[in-house]
Amino acid sequence: MPRAGLSPQAVVREAAVLADEVGHDRLTLAAVASRLGVALPSLYKHVKGVDALHQKLAVLATAEVATELTTAAAGRAGGDALRAVAAAFRDYARRHPGRYPATQRAPDPADPEHLAAAERAVRAIYAILHGYGLDGDAAVDATRMFRAAVHGFITLEAAGGFGLPRDVDRSFDQMVAALDTAYRDWRS
Amino acid sequence: MPRAGLSPQAVVREAAVLADEVGHDRLTLAAVASRLGVALPSLYKHVKGVDALHQKLAVLATAEVATELTTAAAGRAGGDALRAVAAAFRDYARRHPGRYPATQRAPDPADPEHLAAAERAVRAIYAILHGYGLDGDAAVDATRMFRAAVHGFITLEAAGGFGLPRDVDRSFDQMVAALDTAYRDWRS
DNA sequence: GCCATAAAGCTAATGTTGTTAGCTTTCTCC
DNA sequence: GGAGAAAGCTAACAACATTAGCTTTATGGC
């Protein structure tokens, strides 16, 4: 019988695909094993358990988000950059509905890779706001507001929380425009 | 052997208390039954299953939030009302960390009580923004922005997503102040 | 007061998932 | 070619959710 040739990476990648298909909360070791054509306990050679799998998925997703945000911001500044990064954020969440919630997990202080990915994502936003002339505490506050607004919008949208017929895309654009204005006139 | 005297309400209330203690995702029928001094299958006389329990918990939590937002808004207008409602929202989430996530669940269209509670919560916000002179699509957009920003802030805070030492309360105040300004100058 | 009945609670059994232990097989390196 | 590490397996157990079917309690009509 040939060997499956797994690795921690391969397991996490399959978990990511599965999470996107069935939802983050329905991600299960049993399903991952079945997908990989392997018995469930075999996974324990690559991940410590279901909790560790979620942790690794968080690192993967955070790194992907960081890369997409950074790419979106490249070569842009001000309102252009803000809109591009906001759109990239939302796009990622819609393309990867299972990975995105994993991003919410607080970075494990003991995992340098996780910390680095999280910092890379935040820095992409921070840099844009720095371009608005924001600095120090103001830049921190502004970054938090950006993350809160965009993340909140994304999760409410994904949960079907917007019932009214008004176009959701337009509401998002309006929100990002309001953020742009707020940053221009920011007073700390 | 005396009877426990349960009811659907009593089960959901205990589930709410438990969720606040152990976290929304660790809410389990087994623990609820144990708390109520009853065997696990006995709960099925009152709730259809774990999914239905989450659904009922969502209704309970949404109704509670709606009441608190409405109370906070009473007798206030403009920036005062905005700040009071935002604070009430955040307070609720911090006092009830297990119930709050249940709020995210989209209202079940087949459950009039759920729909009514959700609408009551949204209306509390909508009314305030109406006081800013916002109407129609603009009011819808503004309401969505408010919900997104506050909800996003709350969940990021709860998840430990704000790593830097900058005071989180101040960041929240800054965000609400920025929302106030944005609504004053709103241009659709 | 007594009994019929519905509801509340129970035990037993089953399926799914996660986890650990310990064995076998495959790959790799000397 | 063989030693040893790593990958995979089966077996066993615990927790949870769920269903079936039984027993007991409360209650309402007579």
Coordinates of C-alpha atoms (C1' of nucleotides) in Angstrom, one line a residue:
Chain A
M1 CA 0.0 0.0 0.0
P2 CA 1.6 3.3 -1.1
R3 CA 2.0 6.1 1.4
A4 CA -0.1 9.2 1.3
G5 CA 2.9 11.5 1.6
L6 CA 1.3 14.0 3.9
S7 CA 2.9 16.9 5.9
P8 CA 1.7 19.4 8.3
Q9 CA 1.4 21.9 5.4
A10 CA -0.6 19.5 3.3
V11 CA -3.0 18.9 6.1
V12 CA -3.6 22.6 6.8
R13 CA -4.0 23.3 3.2
E14 CA -6.7 20.7 2.9
A15 CA -8.3 22.0 6.0
A16 CA -8.4 25.5 4.5
V17 CA -10.1 24.2 1.3
L18 CA -12.6 22.2 3.4
A19 CA -13.4 25.1 5.7
D20 CA -14.2 27.3 2.7
E21 CA -16.6 24.7 1.5
V22 CA -18.5 23.7 4.6
G23 CA -17.8 26.6 6.9
H24 CA -15.3 27.3 9.6
D25 CA -17.3 25.8 12.4
R26 CA -17.9 22.6 10.6
L27 CA -14.2 21.9 10.0
T28 CA -13.5 18.5 11.4
L29 CA -10.5 16.2 11.6
A30 CA -12.7 13.3 10.4
A31 CA -13.6 15.2 7.1
V32 CA -10.0 16.3 6.5
A33 CA -8.7 12.7 7.0
S34 CA -11.4 11.4 4.6
R35 CA -10.4 14.0 2.0
L36 CA -6.8 13.0 2.2
G37 CA -7.6 9.3 1.9
V38 CA -6.2 8.6 5.3
A39 CA -7.5 7.2 8.7
L40 CA -8.4 9.9 11.2
P41 CA -5.6 9.1 13.8
S42 CA -3.0 9.4 11.1
L43 CA -3.4 13.1 11.1
Y44 CA -2.0 13.2 14.6
K45 CA 1.4 12.6 13.0
H46 CA 1.2 16.0 11.5
V47 CA -1.0 18.1 13.8
K48 CA -1.4 17.9 17.5
G49 CA -5.2 18.0 17.4
V50 CA -8.2 19.9 16.2
D51 CA -7.3 22.9 18.3
A52 CA -3.8 23.0 16.8
L53 CA -5.3 22.7 13.3
H54 CA -7.4 25.7 13.9
Q55 CA -4.3 27.5 15.1
K56 CA -2.4 26.6 12.0
L57 CA -5.3 27.6 9.8
A58 CA -5.3 31.0 11.5
V59 CA -1.7 31.4 10.6
L60 CA -2.3 30.4 7.0
A61 CA -5.3 32.7 6.6
T62 CA -3.6 35.7 8.4
A63 CA -0.6 35.4 6.1
E64 CA -2.8 35.2 3.0
V65 CA -4.7 38.3 4.1
A66 CA -1.5 40.2 4.9
T67 CA -0.2 39.4 1.4
E68 CA -3.4 40.5 -0.3
L69 CA -3.6 43.7 1.7
T70 CA 0.0 44.5 1.0
T71 CA -0.4 43.8 -2.7
A72 CA -3.5 45.9 -2.9
A73 CA -1.8 48.9 -1.3
A74 CA 1.3 48.7 -3.4
G75 CA 1.7 51.7 -5.6
R76 CA -1.2 53.6 -4.2
A77 CA -1.7 56.2 -1.5
G78 CA -4.5 58.1 0.3
G79 CA -8.1 57.4 -0.7
D80 CA -7.0 55.1 -3.5
A81 CA -5.0 52.9 -1.2
L82 CA -7.8 52.9 1.4
R83 CA -10.4 51.8 -1.1
A84 CA -8.1 49.2 -2.6
V85 CA -7.2 47.7 0.8
A86 CA -10.8 47.7 2.0
A87 CA -11.9 46.0 -1.2
A88 CA -9.2 43.4 -0.9
F89 CA -10.2 42.6 2.6
R90 CA -13.8 42.1 1.7
D91 CA -12.9 40.1 -1.4
Y92 CA -10.8 37.7 0.6
A93 CA -13.6 37.1 3.0
R94 CA -16.0 36.4 0.2
R95 CA -13.6 34.1 -1.7
H96 CA -12.6 32.3 1.5
P97 CA -15.6 32.3 3.8
G98 CA -14.1 29.5 5.9
R99 CA -10.6 30.8 6.3
Y100 CA -11.7 34.4 7.1
P101 CA -13.1 33.6 10.5
A102 CA -9.9 31.9 11.4
T103 CA -8.2 35.3 11.0
Q104 CA -10.1 36.6 14.1
R105 CA -8.1 34.4 16.4
A106 CA -5.6 36.4 18.5
P107 CA -2.0 35.7 17.4
D108 CA -0.3 33.1 19.6
P109 CA 2.5 35.0 21.3
A110 CA 4.6 31.8 21.2
D111 CA 4.3 31.5 17.4
P112 CA 6.6 34.0 15.6
E113 CA 5.1 33.2 12.2
H114 CA 1.7 34.1 13.4
L115 CA 2.9 37.3 15.0
A116 CA 4.7 38.2 11.9
A117 CA 1.7 37.6 9.7
A118 CA -0.6 39.6 11.9
E119 CA 1.9 42.5 12.1
R120 CA 2.3 42.5 8.3
A121 CA -1.5 42.8 7.9
V122 CA -1.8 45.6 10.4
R123 CA 1.2 47.4 8.9
A124 CA -0.4 47.5 5.5
I125 CA -3.2 49.5 7.0
Y126 CA -1.1 51.5 9.3
A127 CA 1.1 52.7 6.4
I128 CA -1.8 54.0 4.5
L129 CA -3.0 56.0 7.5
H130 CA 0.4 57.3 8.0
G131 CA 0.0 58.7 4.5
Y132 CA -2.9 60.7 5.8
G133 CA -0.5 62.4 8.2
L134 CA -1.7 60.4 11.1
D135 CA 0.9 59.4 13.7
G136 CA 1.3 57.9 17.2
D137 CA -1.9 57.3 19.1
A138 CA -4.0 58.8 16.3
A139 CA -2.7 56.3 13.8
V140 CA -3.4 53.5 16.3
D141 CA -6.9 54.7 16.8
A142 CA -7.4 55.1 13.1
T143 CA -6.1 51.7 12.3
R144 CA -8.4 50.2 14.9
M145 CA -11.4 52.0 13.4
F146 CA -10.5 50.8 10.0
R147 CA -10.2 47.2 11.1
A148 CA -13.4 47.4 13.1
A149 CA -15.5 48.9 10.4
V150 CA -14.3 46.6 7.6
H151 CA -14.2 43.5 9.7
G152 CA -17.6 44.3 11.2
F153 CA -19.1 44.9 7.8
I154 CA -17.7 41.7 6.4
T155 CA -19.0 39.5 9.3
L156 CA -22.4 41.2 9.3
E157 CA -22.7 40.7 5.6
A158 CA -21.6 37.1 5.8
A159 CA -24.0 36.4 8.5
G160 CA -26.9 37.8 6.4
G161 CA -27.3 40.6 8.9
F162 CA -28.3 43.2 6.3
G163 CA -31.9 42.5 5.6
L164 CA -33.0 45.6 3.7
P165 CA -33.0 45.7 -0.1
R166 CA -30.5 48.6 -0.3
D167 CA -27.5 47.5 -2.3
V168 CA -24.8 46.2 0.1
D169 CA -21.9 47.2 -2.3
R170 CA -23.0 50.8 -2.2
S171 CA -23.3 50.8 1.6
F172 CA -19.7 49.5 1.7
D173 CA -18.5 52.2 -0.7
Q174 CA -20.2 54.8 1.4
M175 CA -18.6 53.5 4.5
V176 CA -15.1 53.6 3.0
A177 CA -15.7 57.1 1.7
A178 CA -16.8 58.1 5.2
L179 CA -13.6 56.6 6.6
D180 CA -11.5 58.6 4.0
T181 CA -13.2 61.8 5.0
A182 CA -12.8 61.0 8.7
Y183 CA -9.1 60.4 8.3
R184 CA -8.6 63.7 6.4
D185 CA -10.2 65.7 9.2
W186 CA -9.0 63.6 12.0
R187 CA -8.5 65.5 15.3
S188 CA -7.0 63.7 18.2
Chain B
M1 CA -38.5 11.9 43.1
P2 CA -39.7 15.5 42.6
R3 CA -39.9 16.9 39.1
A4 CA -37.5 19.5 38.0
G5 CA -40.2 21.7 36.5
L6 CA -38.4 22.9 33.4
S7 CA -39.7 24.8 30.5
P8 CA -38.2 25.9 27.2
Q9 CA -37.6 29.3 28.7
A10 CA -35.8 27.9 31.7
V11 CA -33.6 25.8 29.5
V12 CA -32.7 28.8 27.3
R13 CA -32.0 31.0 30.3
E14 CA -29.6 28.5 31.8
A15 CA -27.9 28.1 28.4
A16 CA -27.4 31.8 28.3
V17 CA -25.8 31.8 31.8
L18 CA -23.6 28.9 30.8
A19 CA -22.6 30.5 27.5
D20 CA -21.5 33.6 29.3
E21 CA -19.3 31.5 31.6
V22 CA -17.7 29.1 29.2
G23 CA -18.0 30.8 25.9
H24 CA -20.5 30.6 23.1
D25 CA -18.7 27.8 21.2
R26 CA -18.5 25.6 24.3
L27 CA -22.2 25.7 25.0
T28 CA -23.3 22.1 25.2
L29 CA -26.5 20.3 25.9
A30 CA -24.7 18.0 28.3
A31 CA -23.6 20.9 30.5
V32 CA -27.0 22.6 30.4
A33 CA -28.6 19.3 31.5
S34 CA -26.1 18.8 34.3
R35 CA -26.7 22.4 35.5
L36 CA -30.4 21.8 35.7
G37 CA -30.0 18.5 37.5
V38 CA -31.5 16.5 34.7
A39 CA -30.4 13.8 32.3
L40 CA -29.3 15.0 28.9
P41 CA -32.2 13.5 26.8
S42 CA -34.8 15.2 29.1
L43 CA -33.9 18.5 27.5
Y44 CA -35.5 17.2 24.2
K45 CA -38.9 17.7 25.9
H46 CA -38.2 21.4 25.8
V47 CA -35.8 22.1 22.8
K48 CA -35.5 20.3 19.6
G49 CA -31.8 19.9 19.7
V50 CA -28.6 21.8 20.1
D51 CA -29.2 23.8 16.9
A52 CA -32.6 24.9 18.1
L53 CA -31.1 25.9 21.4
H54 CA -28.6 28.2 19.7
Q55 CA -31.5 29.6 17.7
K56 CA -33.5 30.4 20.9
L57 CA -30.4 31.8 22.5
A58 CA -30.1 34.1 19.5
V59 CA -33.6 35.4 20.1
L60 CA -33.0 35.9 23.8
A61 CA -29.8 37.8 23.2
T62 CA -31.1 39.9 20.4
A63 CA -34.1 40.9 22.5
E64 CA -31.9 41.9 25.4
V65 CA -29.7 44.0 23.2
A66 CA -32.6 45.7 21.6
T67 CA -34.0 46.6 25.0
E68 CA -30.7 48.0 26.2
L69 CA -30.1 50.0 23.1
T70 CA -33.6 51.4 23.2
T71 CA -33.2 52.3 26.9
A72 CA -29.8 53.9 26.3
A73 CA -31.3 56.1 23.5
A74 CA -34.3 57.2 25.5
G75 CA -34.3 60.9 26.2
R76 CA -31.2 61.6 24.2
A77 CA -30.5 62.8 20.6
G78 CA -27.6 63.4 18.3
G79 CA -24.1 62.8 19.6
D80 CA -25.3 62.1 23.1
A81 CA -27.6 59.3 21.8
L82 CA -24.9 57.9 19.5
R83 CA -22.4 57.7 22.3
A84 CA -24.9 56.2 24.7
V85 CA -26.0 53.5 22.3
A86 CA -22.5 52.6 21.3
A87 CA -21.5 52.3 24.9
A88 CA -24.6 50.2 25.7
F89 CA -23.7 47.9 22.8
R90 CA -20.2 47.4 24.0
D91 CA -21.2 47.0 27.6
Y92 CA -23.6 44.3 26.7
A93 CA -21.0 42.4 24.8
R94 CA -18.6 42.6 27.8
R95 CA -21.1 41.6 30.4
H96 CA -22.4 38.8 28.2
P97 CA -19.5 37.4 26.2
G98 CA -21.4 34.2 25.5
R99 CA -24.7 35.7 24.5
Y100 CA -23.3 38.4 22.3
P101 CA -22.0 36.1 19.5
A102 CA -25.5 34.5 19.3
T103 CA -26.6 37.9 18.2
Q104 CA -24.8 37.6 14.9
R105 CA -27.1 34.8 13.7
A106 CA -29.4 36.1 11.0
P107 CA -33.0 36.3 12.1
D108 CA -35.0 33.2 11.2
P109 CA -37.6 34.5 8.7
A110 CA -40.0 31.9 10.2
D111 CA -39.7 33.3 13.7
P112 CA -41.7 36.5 14.3
E113 CA -40.2 37.0 17.7
H114 CA -36.7 36.9 16.3
L115 CA -37.6 39.3 13.5
A116 CA -39.2 41.7 15.9
A117 CA -36.3 41.7 18.2
A118 CA -33.8 42.3 15.4
E119 CA -35.9 45.1 14.0
R120 CA -36.3 46.7 17.4
A121 CA -32.5 46.8 17.7
V122 CA -31.9 48.2 14.3
R123 CA -34.7 50.8 14.8
A124 CA -33.0 52.2 17.9
I125 CA -29.9 53.0 15.8
Y126 CA -31.9 54.1 12.7
A127 CA -33.9 56.6 14.9
I128 CA -30.8 58.3 16.1
L129 CA -29.4 58.7 12.6
H130 CA -32.7 60.0 11.5
G131 CA -32.1 62.7 14.1
Y132 CA -29.0 63.7 12.1
G133 CA -31.2 64.5 9.2
L134 CA -30.3 61.2 7.4
D135 CA -33.1 59.6 5.4
G136 CA -33.7 56.8 2.9
D137 CA -30.7 55.1 1.5
A138 CA -28.4 57.4 3.4
A139 CA -29.9 56.4 6.7
V140 CA -29.6 52.7 5.7
D141 CA -25.9 53.2 4.8
A142 CA -25.3 55.1 8.0
T143 CA -27.0 52.4 10.1
R144 CA -24.9 49.7 8.5
M145 CA -21.8 51.7 9.1
F146 CA -22.6 52.1 12.7
R147 CA -23.4 48.5 13.2
A148 CA -20.3 47.4 11.4
A149 CA -18.0 49.7 13.3
V150 CA -19.3 48.9 16.7
H151 CA -19.8 45.2 16.1
G152 CA -16.4 44.9 14.6
F153 CA -14.7 46.8 17.4
I154 CA -16.4 44.6 20.0
T155 CA -15.5 41.3 18.3
L156 CA -11.9 42.4 17.7
E157 CA -11.6 43.5 21.3
A158 CA -13.1 40.3 22.6
A159 CA -10.8 38.2 20.5
G160 CA -7.8 40.0 21.8
G161 CA -7.1 41.5 18.4
F162 CA -5.8 44.8 19.7
G163 CA -2.2 44.1 20.7
L164 CA -0.7 47.5 21.1
P165 CA -0.6 49.2 24.5
R166 CA -2.8 52.2 23.4
D167 CA -5.9 52.4 25.6
V168 CA -8.7 50.6 24.0
D169 CA -11.4 52.7 25.6
R170 CA -9.9 55.8 24.1
S171 CA -9.8 54.2 20.6
F172 CA -13.4 53.4 21.0
D173 CA -14.3 56.9 22.0
Q174 CA -12.3 58.2 19.0
M175 CA -14.2 55.9 16.7
V176 CA -17.6 57.0 18.0
A177 CA -16.5 60.7 17.8
A178 CA -15.5 60.1 14.2
L179 CA -18.8 58.5 13.4
D180 CA -20.6 61.5 14.9
T181 CA -18.6 63.8 12.7
A182 CA -19.2 61.6 9.7
Y183 CA -22.9 61.7 10.2
R184 CA -23.0 65.4 10.6
D185 CA -21.2 65.9 7.2
W186 CA -22.8 62.9 5.5
R187 CA -23.1 63.4 1.8
S188 CA -24.9 60.7 -0.2
Chain C
dG1 C1' -61.7 11.0 45.7
dC2 C1' -60.5 8.2 41.4
dC3 C1' -58.9 7.3 37.1
dA4 C1' -57.5 8.5 32.1
dT5 C1' -54.2 11.0 29.8
dA6 C1' -50.7 14.1 28.5
dA7 C1' -46.4 15.7 29.7
dA8 C1' -41.9 15.2 32.1
dG9 C1' -38.4 12.7 33.1
dC10 C1' -35.7 8.4 32.8
dT11 C1' -32.5 4.4 30.8
dA12 C1' -30.7 2.2 26.8
dA13 C1' -28.8 2.2 22.4
dT14 C1' -26.5 4.3 18.3
dG15 C1' -23.6 7.4 15.5
dT16 C1' -20.1 11.0 15.2
dT17 C1' -16.0 13.1 16.6
dG18 C1' -11.6 13.5 19.1
dT19 C1' -7.9 11.4 21.4
dT20 C1' -4.4 8.0 23.0
dA21 C1' -1.8 3.6 22.8
dG22 C1' 0.6 0.5 20.5
dC23 C1' 1.6 -2.1 16.3
dT24 C1' 3.3 -2.5 11.3
dT25 C1' 5.2 -0.9 7.3
dT26 C1' 7.7 2.1 4.5
dC27 C1' 11.3 5.2 3.5
dT28 C1' 16.1 6.8 4.2
dC29 C1' 20.7 6.8 5.3
dC30 C1' 24.8 4.5 6.5
Chain D
dG1 C1' 21.3 -4.9 3.3
dG2 C1' 19.9 -3.4 7.6
dA3 C1' 18.9 0.1 11.6
dG4 C1' 16.0 3.4 12.9
dA5 C1' 12.9 7.1 12.3
dA6 C1' 8.7 8.4 10.5
dA7 C1' 4.0 7.4 8.5
dG8 C1' 0.3 5.0 8.6
dC9 C1' -2.8 1.6 10.7
dT10 C1' -6.3 -0.8 14.1
dA11 C1' -8.3 -0.9 18.6
dA12 C1' -10.2 1.2 22.5
dC13 C1' -12.2 4.9 25.1
dA14 C1' -14.6 9.3 26.3
dA15 C1' -17.7 13.2 25.3
dC16 C1' -21.6 14.8 22.9
dA17 C1' -26.1 14.6 20.2
dT18 C1' -29.9 12.1 19.1
dT19 C1' -33.8 8.6 19.0
dA20 C1' -36.8 5.1 21.0
dG21 C1' -39.4 3.5 24.3
dC22 C1' -40.5 3.1 29.2
dT23 C1' -42.0 5.0 33.9
dT24 C1' -43.8 8.3 36.7
dT25 C1' -46.0 12.5 37.9
dA26 C1' -49.4 16.0 37.5
dT27 C1' -54.0 17.3 36.2
dG28 C1' -58.7 17.5 34.7
dG29 C1' -63.3 15.2 34.2
dC30 C1' -66.3 12.4 36.4

